[in-house]
CSV table of C-alpha atoms and ligand atoms in Angstrom, one decimal:
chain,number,residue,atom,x,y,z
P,131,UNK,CA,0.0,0.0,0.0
P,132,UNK,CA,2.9,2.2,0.8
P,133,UNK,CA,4.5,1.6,-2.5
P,134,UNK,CA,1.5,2.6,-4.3
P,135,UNK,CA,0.7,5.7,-2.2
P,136,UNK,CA,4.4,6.4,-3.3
P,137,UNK,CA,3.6,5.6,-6.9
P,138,UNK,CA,0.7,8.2,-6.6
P,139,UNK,CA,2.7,10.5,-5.4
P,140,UNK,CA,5.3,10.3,-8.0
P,141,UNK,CA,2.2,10.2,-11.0
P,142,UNK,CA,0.8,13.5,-9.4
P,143,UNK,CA,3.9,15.0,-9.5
P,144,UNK,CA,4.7,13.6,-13.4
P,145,UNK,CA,1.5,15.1,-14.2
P,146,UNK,CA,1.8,18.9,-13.1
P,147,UNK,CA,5.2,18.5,-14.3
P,148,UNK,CA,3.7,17.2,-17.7
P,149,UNK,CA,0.6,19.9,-17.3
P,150,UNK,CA,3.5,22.6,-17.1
P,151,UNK,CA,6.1,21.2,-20.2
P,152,UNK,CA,2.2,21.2,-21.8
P,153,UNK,CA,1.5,25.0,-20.5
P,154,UNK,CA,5.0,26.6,-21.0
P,155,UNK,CA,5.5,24.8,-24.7
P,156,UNK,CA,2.0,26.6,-25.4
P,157,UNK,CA,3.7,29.6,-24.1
P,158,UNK,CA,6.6,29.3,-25.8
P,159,UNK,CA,5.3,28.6,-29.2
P,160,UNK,CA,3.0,31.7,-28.5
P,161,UNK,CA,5.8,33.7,-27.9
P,162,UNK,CA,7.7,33.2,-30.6
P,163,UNK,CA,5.0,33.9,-32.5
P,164,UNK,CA,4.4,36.8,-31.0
P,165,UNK,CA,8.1,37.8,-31.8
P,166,UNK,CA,8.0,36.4,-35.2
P,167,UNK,CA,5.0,38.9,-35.7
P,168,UNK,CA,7.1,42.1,-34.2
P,169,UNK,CA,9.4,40.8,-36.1
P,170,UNK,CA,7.9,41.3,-39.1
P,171,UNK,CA,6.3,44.7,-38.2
P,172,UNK,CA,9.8,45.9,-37.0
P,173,UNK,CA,11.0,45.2,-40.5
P,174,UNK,CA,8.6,47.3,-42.2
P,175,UNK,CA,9.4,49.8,-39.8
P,176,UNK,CA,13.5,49.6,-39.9
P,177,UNK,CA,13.5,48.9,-43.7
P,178,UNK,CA,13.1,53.0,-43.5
P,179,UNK,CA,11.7,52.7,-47.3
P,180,UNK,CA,8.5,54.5,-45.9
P,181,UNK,CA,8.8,57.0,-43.2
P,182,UNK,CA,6.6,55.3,-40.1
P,183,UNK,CA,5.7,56.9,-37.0
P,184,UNK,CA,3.4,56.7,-33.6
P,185,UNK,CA,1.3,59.0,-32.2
P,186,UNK,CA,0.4,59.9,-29.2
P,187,UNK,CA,-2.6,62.2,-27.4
P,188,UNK,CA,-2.3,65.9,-28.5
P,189,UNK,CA,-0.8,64.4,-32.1
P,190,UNK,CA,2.9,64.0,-30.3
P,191,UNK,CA,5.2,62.2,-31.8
P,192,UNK,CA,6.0,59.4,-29.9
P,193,UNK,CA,8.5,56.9,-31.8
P,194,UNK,CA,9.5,57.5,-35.6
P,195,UNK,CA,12.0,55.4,-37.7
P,196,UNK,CA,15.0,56.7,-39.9
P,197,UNK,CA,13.0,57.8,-43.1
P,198,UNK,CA,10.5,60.1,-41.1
P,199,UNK,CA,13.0,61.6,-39.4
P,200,UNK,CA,15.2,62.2,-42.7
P,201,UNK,CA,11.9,63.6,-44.3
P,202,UNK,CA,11.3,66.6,-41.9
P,203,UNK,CA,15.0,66.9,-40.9
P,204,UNK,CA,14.8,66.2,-37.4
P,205,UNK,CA,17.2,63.7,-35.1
P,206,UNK,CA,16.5,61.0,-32.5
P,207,UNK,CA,16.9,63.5,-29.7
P,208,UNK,CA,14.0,65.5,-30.7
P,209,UNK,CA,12.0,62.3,-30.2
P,210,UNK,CA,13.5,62.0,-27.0
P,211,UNK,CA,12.3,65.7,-26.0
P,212,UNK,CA,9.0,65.1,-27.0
P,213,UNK,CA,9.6,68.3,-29.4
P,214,UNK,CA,7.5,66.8,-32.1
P,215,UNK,CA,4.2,67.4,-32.9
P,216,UNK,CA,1.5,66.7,-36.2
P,217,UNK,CA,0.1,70.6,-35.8
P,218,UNK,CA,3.3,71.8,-35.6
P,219,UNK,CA,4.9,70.3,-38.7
P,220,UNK,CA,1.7,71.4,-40.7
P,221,UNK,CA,1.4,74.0,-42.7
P,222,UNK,CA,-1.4,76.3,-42.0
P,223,UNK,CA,-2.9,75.5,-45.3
P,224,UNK,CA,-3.2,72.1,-44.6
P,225,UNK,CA,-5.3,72.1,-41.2
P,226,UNK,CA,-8.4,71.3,-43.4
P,227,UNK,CA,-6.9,68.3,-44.9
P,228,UNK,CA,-6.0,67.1,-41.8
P,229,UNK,CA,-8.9,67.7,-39.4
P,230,UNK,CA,-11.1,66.1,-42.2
P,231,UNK,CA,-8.8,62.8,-42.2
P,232,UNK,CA,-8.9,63.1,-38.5
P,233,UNK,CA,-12.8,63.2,-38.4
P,234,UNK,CA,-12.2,59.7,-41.3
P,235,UNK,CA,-9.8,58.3,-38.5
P,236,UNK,CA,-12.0,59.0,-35.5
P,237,UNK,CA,-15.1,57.5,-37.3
P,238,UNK,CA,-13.5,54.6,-39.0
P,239,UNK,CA,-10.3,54.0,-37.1
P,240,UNK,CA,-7.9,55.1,-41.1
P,241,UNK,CA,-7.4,57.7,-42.9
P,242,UNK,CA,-6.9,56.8,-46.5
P,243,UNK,CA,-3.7,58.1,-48.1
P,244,UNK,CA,-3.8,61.9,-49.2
P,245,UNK,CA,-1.5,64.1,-50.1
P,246,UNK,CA,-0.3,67.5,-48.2
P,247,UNK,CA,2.9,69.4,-47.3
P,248,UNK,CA,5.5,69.1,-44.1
P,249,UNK,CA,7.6,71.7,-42.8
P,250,UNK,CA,11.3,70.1,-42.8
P,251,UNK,CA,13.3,71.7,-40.0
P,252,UNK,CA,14.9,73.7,-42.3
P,253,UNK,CA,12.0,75.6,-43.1
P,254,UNK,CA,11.5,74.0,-46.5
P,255,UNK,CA,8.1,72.6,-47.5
P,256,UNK,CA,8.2,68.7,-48.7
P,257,UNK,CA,4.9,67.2,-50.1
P,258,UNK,CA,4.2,63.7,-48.8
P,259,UNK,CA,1.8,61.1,-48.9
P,260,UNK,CA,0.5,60.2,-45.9
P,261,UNK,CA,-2.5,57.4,-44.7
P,262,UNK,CA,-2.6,56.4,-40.7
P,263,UNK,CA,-4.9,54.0,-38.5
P,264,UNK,CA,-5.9,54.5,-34.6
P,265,UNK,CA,-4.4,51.5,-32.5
P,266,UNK,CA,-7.7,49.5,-31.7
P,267,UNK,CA,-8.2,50.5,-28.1
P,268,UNK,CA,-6.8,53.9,-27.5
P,269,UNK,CA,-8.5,56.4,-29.9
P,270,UNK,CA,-5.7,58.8,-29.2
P,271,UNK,CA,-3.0,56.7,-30.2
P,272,UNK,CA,-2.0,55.5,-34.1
P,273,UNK,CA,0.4,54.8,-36.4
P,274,UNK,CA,1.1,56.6,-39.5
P,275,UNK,CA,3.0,56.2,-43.2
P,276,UNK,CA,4.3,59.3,-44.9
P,277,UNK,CA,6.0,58.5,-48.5
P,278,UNK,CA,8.2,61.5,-49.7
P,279,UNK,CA,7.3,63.2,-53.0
P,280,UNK,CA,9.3,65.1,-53.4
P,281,UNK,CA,11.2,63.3,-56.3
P,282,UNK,CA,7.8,62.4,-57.9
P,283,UNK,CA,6.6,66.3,-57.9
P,284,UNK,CA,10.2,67.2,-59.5
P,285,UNK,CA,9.1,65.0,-62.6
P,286,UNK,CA,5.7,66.1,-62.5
P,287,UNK,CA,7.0,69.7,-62.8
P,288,UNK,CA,9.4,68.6,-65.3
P,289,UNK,CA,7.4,67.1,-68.0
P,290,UNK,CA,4.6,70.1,-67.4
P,291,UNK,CA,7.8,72.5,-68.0
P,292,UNK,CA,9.1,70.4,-71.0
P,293,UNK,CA,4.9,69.8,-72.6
P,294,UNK,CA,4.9,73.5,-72.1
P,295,UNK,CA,7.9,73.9,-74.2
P,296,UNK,CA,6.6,71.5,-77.1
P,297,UNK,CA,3.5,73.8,-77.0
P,298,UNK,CA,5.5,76.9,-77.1
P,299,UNK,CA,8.2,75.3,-79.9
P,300,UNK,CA,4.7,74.2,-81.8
P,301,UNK,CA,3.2,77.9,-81.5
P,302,UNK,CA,6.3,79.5,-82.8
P,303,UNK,CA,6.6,77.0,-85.8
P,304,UNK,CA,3.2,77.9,-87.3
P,305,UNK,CA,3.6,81.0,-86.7
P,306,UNK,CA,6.2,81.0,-89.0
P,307,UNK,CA,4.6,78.6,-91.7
P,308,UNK,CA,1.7,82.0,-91.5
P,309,UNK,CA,4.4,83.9,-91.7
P,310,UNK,CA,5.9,82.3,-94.9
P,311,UNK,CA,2.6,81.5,-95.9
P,312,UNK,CA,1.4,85.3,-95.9
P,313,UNK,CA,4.6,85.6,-98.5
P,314,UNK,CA,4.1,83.4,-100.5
P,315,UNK,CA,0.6,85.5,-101.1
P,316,UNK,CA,2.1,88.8,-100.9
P,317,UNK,CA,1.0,89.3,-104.9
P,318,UNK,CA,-2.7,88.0,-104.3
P,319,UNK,CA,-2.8,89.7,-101.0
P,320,UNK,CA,-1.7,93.0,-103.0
P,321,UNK,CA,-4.3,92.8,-105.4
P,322,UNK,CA,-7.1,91.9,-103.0
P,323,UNK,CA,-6.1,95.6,-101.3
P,324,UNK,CA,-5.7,97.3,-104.3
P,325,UNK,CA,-8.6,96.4,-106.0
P,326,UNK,CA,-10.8,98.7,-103.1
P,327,UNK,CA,-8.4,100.9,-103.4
P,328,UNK,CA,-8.9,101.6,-106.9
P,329,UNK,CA,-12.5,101.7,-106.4
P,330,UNK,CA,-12.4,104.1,-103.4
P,331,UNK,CA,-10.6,106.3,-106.4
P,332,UNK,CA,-13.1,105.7,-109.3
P,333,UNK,CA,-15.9,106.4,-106.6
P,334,UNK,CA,-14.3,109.6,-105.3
P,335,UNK,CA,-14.0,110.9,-109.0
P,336,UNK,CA,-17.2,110.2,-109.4
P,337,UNK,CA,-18.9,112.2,-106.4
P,338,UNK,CA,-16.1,115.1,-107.7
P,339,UNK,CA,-18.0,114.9,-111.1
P,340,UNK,CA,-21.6,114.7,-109.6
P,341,UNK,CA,-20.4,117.8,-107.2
P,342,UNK,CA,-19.6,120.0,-110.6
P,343,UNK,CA,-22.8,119.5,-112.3
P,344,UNK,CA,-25.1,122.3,-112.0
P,345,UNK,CA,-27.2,122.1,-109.9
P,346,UNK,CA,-25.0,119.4,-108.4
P,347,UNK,CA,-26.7,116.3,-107.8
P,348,UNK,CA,-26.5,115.6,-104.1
P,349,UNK,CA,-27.7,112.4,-104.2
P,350,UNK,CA,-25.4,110.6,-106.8
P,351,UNK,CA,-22.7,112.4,-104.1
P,352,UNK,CA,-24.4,110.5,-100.9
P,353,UNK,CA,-24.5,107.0,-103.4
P,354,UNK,CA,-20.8,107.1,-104.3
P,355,UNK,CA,-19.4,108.5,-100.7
P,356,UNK,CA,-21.6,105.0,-99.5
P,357,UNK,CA,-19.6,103.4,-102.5
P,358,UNK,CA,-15.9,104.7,-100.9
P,359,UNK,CA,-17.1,103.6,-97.6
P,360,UNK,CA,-17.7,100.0,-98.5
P,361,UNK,CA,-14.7,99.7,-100.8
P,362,UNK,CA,-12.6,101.1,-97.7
P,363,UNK,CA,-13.8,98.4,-95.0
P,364,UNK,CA,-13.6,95.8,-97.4
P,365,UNK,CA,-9.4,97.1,-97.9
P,366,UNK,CA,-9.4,97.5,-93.9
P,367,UNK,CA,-10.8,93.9,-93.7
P,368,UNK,CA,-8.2,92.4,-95.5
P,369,UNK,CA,-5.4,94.6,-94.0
P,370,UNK,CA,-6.8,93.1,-90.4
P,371,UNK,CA,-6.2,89.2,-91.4
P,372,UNK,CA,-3.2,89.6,-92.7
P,373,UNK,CA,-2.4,91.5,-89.7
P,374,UNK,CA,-4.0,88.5,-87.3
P,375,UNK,CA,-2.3,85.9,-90.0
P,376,UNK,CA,1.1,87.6,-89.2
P,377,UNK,CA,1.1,88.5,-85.4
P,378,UNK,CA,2.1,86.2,-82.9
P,379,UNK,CA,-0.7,85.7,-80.4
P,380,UNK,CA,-2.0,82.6,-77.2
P,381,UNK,CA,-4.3,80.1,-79.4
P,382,UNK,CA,-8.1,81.5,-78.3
P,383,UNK,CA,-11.2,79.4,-78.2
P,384,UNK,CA,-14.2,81.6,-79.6
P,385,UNK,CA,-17.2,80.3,-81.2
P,386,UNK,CA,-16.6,80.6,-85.0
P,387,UNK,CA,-18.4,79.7,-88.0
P,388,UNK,CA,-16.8,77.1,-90.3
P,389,UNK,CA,-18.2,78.8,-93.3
P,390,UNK,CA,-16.6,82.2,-92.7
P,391,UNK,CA,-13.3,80.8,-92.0
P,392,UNK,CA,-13.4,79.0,-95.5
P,393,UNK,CA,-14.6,81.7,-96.9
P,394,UNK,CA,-12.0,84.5,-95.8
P,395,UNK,CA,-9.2,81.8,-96.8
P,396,UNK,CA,-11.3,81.9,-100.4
P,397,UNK,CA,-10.8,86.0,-100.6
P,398,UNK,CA,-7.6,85.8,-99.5
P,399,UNK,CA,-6.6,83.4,-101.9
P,400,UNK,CA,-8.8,84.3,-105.1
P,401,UNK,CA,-5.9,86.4,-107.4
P,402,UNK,CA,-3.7,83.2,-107.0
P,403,UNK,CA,-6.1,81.1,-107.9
P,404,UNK,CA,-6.8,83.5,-111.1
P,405,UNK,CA,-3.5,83.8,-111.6
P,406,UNK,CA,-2.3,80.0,-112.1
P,407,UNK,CA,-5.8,79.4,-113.7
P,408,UNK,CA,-8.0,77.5,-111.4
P,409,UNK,CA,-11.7,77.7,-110.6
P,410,UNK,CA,-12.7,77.2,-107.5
P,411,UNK,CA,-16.4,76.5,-106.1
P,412,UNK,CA,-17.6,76.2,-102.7
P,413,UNK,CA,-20.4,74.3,-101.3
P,414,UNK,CA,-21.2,75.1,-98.0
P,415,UNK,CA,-23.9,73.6,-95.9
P,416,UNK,CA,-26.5,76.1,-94.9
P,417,UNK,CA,-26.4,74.8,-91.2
P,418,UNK,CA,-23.9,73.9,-89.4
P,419,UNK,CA,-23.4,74.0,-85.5
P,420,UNK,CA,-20.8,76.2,-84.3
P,421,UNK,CA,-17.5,75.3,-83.6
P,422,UNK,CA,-15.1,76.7,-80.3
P,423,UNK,CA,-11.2,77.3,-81.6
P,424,UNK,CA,-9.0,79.6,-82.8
P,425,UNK,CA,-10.1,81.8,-86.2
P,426,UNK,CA,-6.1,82.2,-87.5
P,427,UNK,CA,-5.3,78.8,-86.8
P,428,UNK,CA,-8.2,77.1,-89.3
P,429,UNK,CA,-7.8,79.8,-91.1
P,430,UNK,CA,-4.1,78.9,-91.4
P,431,UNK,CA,-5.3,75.0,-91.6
P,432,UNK,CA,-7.5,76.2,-95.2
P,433,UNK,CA,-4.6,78.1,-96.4
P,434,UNK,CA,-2.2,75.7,-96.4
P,435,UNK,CA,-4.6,72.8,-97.9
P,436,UNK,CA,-5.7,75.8,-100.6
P,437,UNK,CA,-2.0,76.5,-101.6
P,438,UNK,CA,-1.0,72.7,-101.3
P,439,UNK,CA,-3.7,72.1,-104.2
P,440,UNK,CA,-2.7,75.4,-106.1
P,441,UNK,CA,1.0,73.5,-106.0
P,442,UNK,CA,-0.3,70.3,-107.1
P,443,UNK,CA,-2.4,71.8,-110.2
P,444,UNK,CA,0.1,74.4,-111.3
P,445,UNK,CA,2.2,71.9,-112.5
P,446,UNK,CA,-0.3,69.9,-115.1
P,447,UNK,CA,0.3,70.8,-118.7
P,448,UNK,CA,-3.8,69.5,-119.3
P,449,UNK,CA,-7.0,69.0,-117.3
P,450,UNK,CA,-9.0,71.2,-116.0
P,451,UNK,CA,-7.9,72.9,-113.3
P,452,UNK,CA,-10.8,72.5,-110.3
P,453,UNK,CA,-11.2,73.2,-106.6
P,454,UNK,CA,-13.7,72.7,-104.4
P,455,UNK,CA,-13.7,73.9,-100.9
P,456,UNK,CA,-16.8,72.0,-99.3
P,457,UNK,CA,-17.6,72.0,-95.4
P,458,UNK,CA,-20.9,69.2,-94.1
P,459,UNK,CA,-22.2,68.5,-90.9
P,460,UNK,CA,-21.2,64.5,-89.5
P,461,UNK,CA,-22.7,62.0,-87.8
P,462,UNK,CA,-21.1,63.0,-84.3
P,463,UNK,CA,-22.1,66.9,-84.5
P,464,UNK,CA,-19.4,67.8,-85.5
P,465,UNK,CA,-18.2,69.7,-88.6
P,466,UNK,CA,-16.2,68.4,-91.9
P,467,UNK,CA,-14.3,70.3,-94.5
P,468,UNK,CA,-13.2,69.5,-97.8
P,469,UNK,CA,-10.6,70.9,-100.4
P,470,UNK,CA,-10.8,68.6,-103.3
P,471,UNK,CA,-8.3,69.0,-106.1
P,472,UNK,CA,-7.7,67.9,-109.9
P,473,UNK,CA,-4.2,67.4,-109.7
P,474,UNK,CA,-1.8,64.5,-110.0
P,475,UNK,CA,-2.9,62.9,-106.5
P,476,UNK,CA,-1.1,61.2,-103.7
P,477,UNK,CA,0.2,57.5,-104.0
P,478,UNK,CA,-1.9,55.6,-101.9
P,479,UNK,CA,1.5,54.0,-100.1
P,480,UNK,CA,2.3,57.7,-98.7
P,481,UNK,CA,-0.7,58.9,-97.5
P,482,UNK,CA,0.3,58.9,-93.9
P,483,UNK,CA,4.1,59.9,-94.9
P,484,UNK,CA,2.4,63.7,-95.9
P,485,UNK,CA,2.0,64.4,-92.4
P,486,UNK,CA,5.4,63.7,-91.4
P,487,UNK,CA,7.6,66.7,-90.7
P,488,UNK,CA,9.9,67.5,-93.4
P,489,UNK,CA,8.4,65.5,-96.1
P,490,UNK,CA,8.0,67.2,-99.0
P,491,UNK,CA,8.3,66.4,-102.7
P,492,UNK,CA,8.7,70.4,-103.7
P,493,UNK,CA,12.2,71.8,-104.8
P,494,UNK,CA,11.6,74.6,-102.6
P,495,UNK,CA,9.2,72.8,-100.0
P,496,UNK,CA,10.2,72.8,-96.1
P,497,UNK,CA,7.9,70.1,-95.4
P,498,UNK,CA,6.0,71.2,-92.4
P,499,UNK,CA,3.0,72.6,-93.7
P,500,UNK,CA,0.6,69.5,-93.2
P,501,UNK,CA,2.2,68.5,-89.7
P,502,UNK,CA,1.7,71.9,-88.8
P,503,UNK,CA,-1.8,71.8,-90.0
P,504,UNK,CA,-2.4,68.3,-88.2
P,505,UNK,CA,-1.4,69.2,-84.7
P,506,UNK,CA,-3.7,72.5,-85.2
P,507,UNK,CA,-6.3,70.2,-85.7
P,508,UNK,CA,-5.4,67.8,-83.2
P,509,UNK,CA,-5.6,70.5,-80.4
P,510,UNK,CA,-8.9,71.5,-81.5
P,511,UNK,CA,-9.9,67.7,-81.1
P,512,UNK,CA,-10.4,66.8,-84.6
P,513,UNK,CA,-8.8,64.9,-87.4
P,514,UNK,CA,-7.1,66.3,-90.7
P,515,UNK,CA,-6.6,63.1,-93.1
P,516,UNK,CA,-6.1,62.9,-97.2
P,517,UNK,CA,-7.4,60.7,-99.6
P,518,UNK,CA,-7.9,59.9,-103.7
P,519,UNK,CA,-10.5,62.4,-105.3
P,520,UNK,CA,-12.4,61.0,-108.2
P,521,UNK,CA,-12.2,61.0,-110.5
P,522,UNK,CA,-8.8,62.5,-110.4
P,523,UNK,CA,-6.2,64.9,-107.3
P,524,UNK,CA,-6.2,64.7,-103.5
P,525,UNK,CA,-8.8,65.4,-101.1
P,526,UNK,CA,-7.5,66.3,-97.4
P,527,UNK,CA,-10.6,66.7,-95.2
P,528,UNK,CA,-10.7,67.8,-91.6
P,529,UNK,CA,-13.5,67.3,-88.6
P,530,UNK,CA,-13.8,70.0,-85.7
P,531,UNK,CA,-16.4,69.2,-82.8
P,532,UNK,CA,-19.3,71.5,-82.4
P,533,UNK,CA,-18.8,73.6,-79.9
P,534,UNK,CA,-20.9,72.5,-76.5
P,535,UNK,CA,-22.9,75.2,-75.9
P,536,UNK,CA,-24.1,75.1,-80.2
P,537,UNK,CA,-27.7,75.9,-80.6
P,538,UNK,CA,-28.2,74.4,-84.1
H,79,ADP,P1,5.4,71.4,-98.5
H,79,ADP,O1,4.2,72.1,-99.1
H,79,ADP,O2,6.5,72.3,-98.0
H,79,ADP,O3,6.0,70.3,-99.3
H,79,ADP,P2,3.5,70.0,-96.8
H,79,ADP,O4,3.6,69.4,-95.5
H,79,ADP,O5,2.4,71.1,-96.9
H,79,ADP,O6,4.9,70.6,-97.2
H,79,ADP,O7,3.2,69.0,-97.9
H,79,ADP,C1,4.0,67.8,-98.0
H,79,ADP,C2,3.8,67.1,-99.3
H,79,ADP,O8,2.5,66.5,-99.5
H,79,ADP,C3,4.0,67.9,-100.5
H,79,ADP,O9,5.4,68.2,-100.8
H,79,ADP,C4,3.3,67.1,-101.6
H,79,ADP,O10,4.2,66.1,-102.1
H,79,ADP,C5,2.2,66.4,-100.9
H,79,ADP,N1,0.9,67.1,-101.1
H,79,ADP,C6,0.3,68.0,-100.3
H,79,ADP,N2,-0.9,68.4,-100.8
H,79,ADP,C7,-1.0,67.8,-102.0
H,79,ADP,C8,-2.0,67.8,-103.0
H,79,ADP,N3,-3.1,68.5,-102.9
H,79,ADP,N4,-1.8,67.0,-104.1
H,79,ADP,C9,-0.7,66.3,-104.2
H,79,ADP,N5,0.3,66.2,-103.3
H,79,ADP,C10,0.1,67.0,-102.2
């Protein structure tokens, strides 16, 4: 009996022995993965890829790693002092942001990631990324990311400097294909100002001759001084294109009519027409929605497709010599003109070459004209492409959105 009381001793002892290897194992295992878990946290944290730091009541900074510190320029020590605070490295401009990310974090325990601006210690402003989450218990406690962008603005601000630049390089290279352009009309545009001129002179003779008759006769007078006044706003109408063709101005975007565009481009243009022998026709749609762009730049667009046929035809030694200058409302509500030539054509394998800068098959050709002409285009949203005519020549045709607020 005594040896088993012994025995039943010794079992009760093996089993809180075996009930605490069972317990601290448990323990063990749980610690480890406890640590295993910090572990992994404390990576994320010492990695210092992303700035990471904790917050206490008041927004103090509590703990930080490298990165944050690096980002606002401040040293362990200041940790240490407690010298850190959220409101403090704010901007005032940013409060807004903040409070209304604090009211997110309050509400839902995070803050999804937004972007604002730190002071650095230096004084300097650094624009960050920040997101942050309460600890579960203590509302007044979290932890928060904050990615630097400052690199990322830097390239931002670098391809908006360098787009700008392309715009700019863009502006000044069609101003001077108008510039060259205007030129190349400086004959037709001479004529088209010297034919009012000469008829502001006819006119004034005559109100001279109706003034010597006796009794003069007033009337005639009144009739031909109306004639002089027409003939000398039609001169000062073409002085002021060639004036907005030539001057270097910001593209605009005012409501235009297509049709008076084409036609402006057509008065402009009619002596060189006469002169190399060419009839030209228009057929303009009687409605057409209004379009939002800038006047000189379509204007420019018609000119060069206008003296790009007027090249082409020139050169035949037979055929008749045809344009047609056509604008048509499509499908999308948009508006679509048309030059349409009889000359030699394009070969269908270079269609799209045309629009490449510096192609050109002229002796004295630069090649930009229809690039030029496509980005205008382009940056009023539409299209500019070429094509056979039949039954002979080219046909370039261009689209240009109505504008929004169109009635028709
Ligand atoms: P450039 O007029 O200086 O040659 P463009 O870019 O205006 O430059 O035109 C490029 C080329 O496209 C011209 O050299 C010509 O070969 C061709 N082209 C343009 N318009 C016509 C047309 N209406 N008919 C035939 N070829 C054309």
């Amino acid at each position: 009996m005594a040896l088993m009381g012994a025995l039943h001793r010794q079992l009760g002892w093996l089993v809180v022995l075996l009930a605490v290897i069972t317990i601290s194992t448990g323990f063990v295992k749980l610690l480890s993965e406890l640590q295993e878990r910090e572990g992994r946290a404390r990576r994320l944290v010492d990695s210092n890829i992303i700035g990471v730091f904790i917050w206490g009541p008041g927004g103090r900074i509590i703990d930080a790693n490298e990165a944050f510190l690096s980002i606002v320029g401040y040293g362990r020590d200041d940790l240490v002092s407690s010298r850190l605070r959220w409101k403090e490295l704010t901007p005032a401009e940013w409060g807004d942001a903040d409070d209304r990310h604090a009211a997110a974090l309050k509400a839902i325990g995070t803050a999804q990631p937004y972007e604002k601006e730190l002071f650095h210690k230096n004084g300097n402003r650094v624009p960050v990324l920040v997101g942050a989450a309460n600890f579960e218990k203590r509302g007044d406690e979290g932890v928060a990311f904050v990615i630097d962008l400052t690199d990322r603005k830097r390239a931002e601000a670098a391809v908006r400097e360098s787009e700008l630049r392309y715009r700019e390089a863009q502006m000044e290279l069609a101003h001077a294909n108008r510039i060259a352009t205007t030129g190349h009309l400086s004959a037709s545009i001479a004529h088209e100002i010297s034919q009012p001129i000469a008829a502001v002179i006819a006119s004034s003779k005559a109100a001279s001759r109706w003034l010597d008759r006796q009794p003069p006769n007033l009337e005639e007078v009144r009739q031909s001084l109306g004639d002089i006044e027409k003939s000398g706003t039609r001169a000062g109408k073409v002085i002021d294109r060639i004036r907005a063709l030539v001057k270097k101005a910001p593209p605009q975007k005012d409501r235009l009519e297509v049709n008076e565009v084409v036609l402006e481009v057509v008065g402009l243009t009619r002596n060189e027409m006469a002169k190399n022998c060419i009839l030209v026709r228009t057929q303009l749609a009687e409605i057409l929605p209004a379009i939002r762009g800038d006047r000189v730049q379509l204007q420019q667009v018609v000119l060069n497709l206008v003296i790009n046929a007027v090249d082409a035809m020139s050169g035949m030694s037979e055929g008749v010599r045809e344009l047609l200058i056509s604008t048509a409302k499509t499908d999308l509500e948009g508006v679509l003109v048309a030059v349409r030539d009889s000359g030699p054509g394009l070969a269908p394998e270079g269609l799209e070459r045309l629009f490449e800068a510096f192609y050109t098959t002229k002796p004295g050709g630069l090649g930009m004209g229809l690039s030029i002409c496509r980005s205008i285009i382009e940056a009023h949203q539409g299209r500019l492409w070429a094509s056979a005519n039949v039954p002979r020549g080219a046909v370039f045709q261009f689209t240009v959105p109505a504008s929004p607020d169109t009635g028709s």
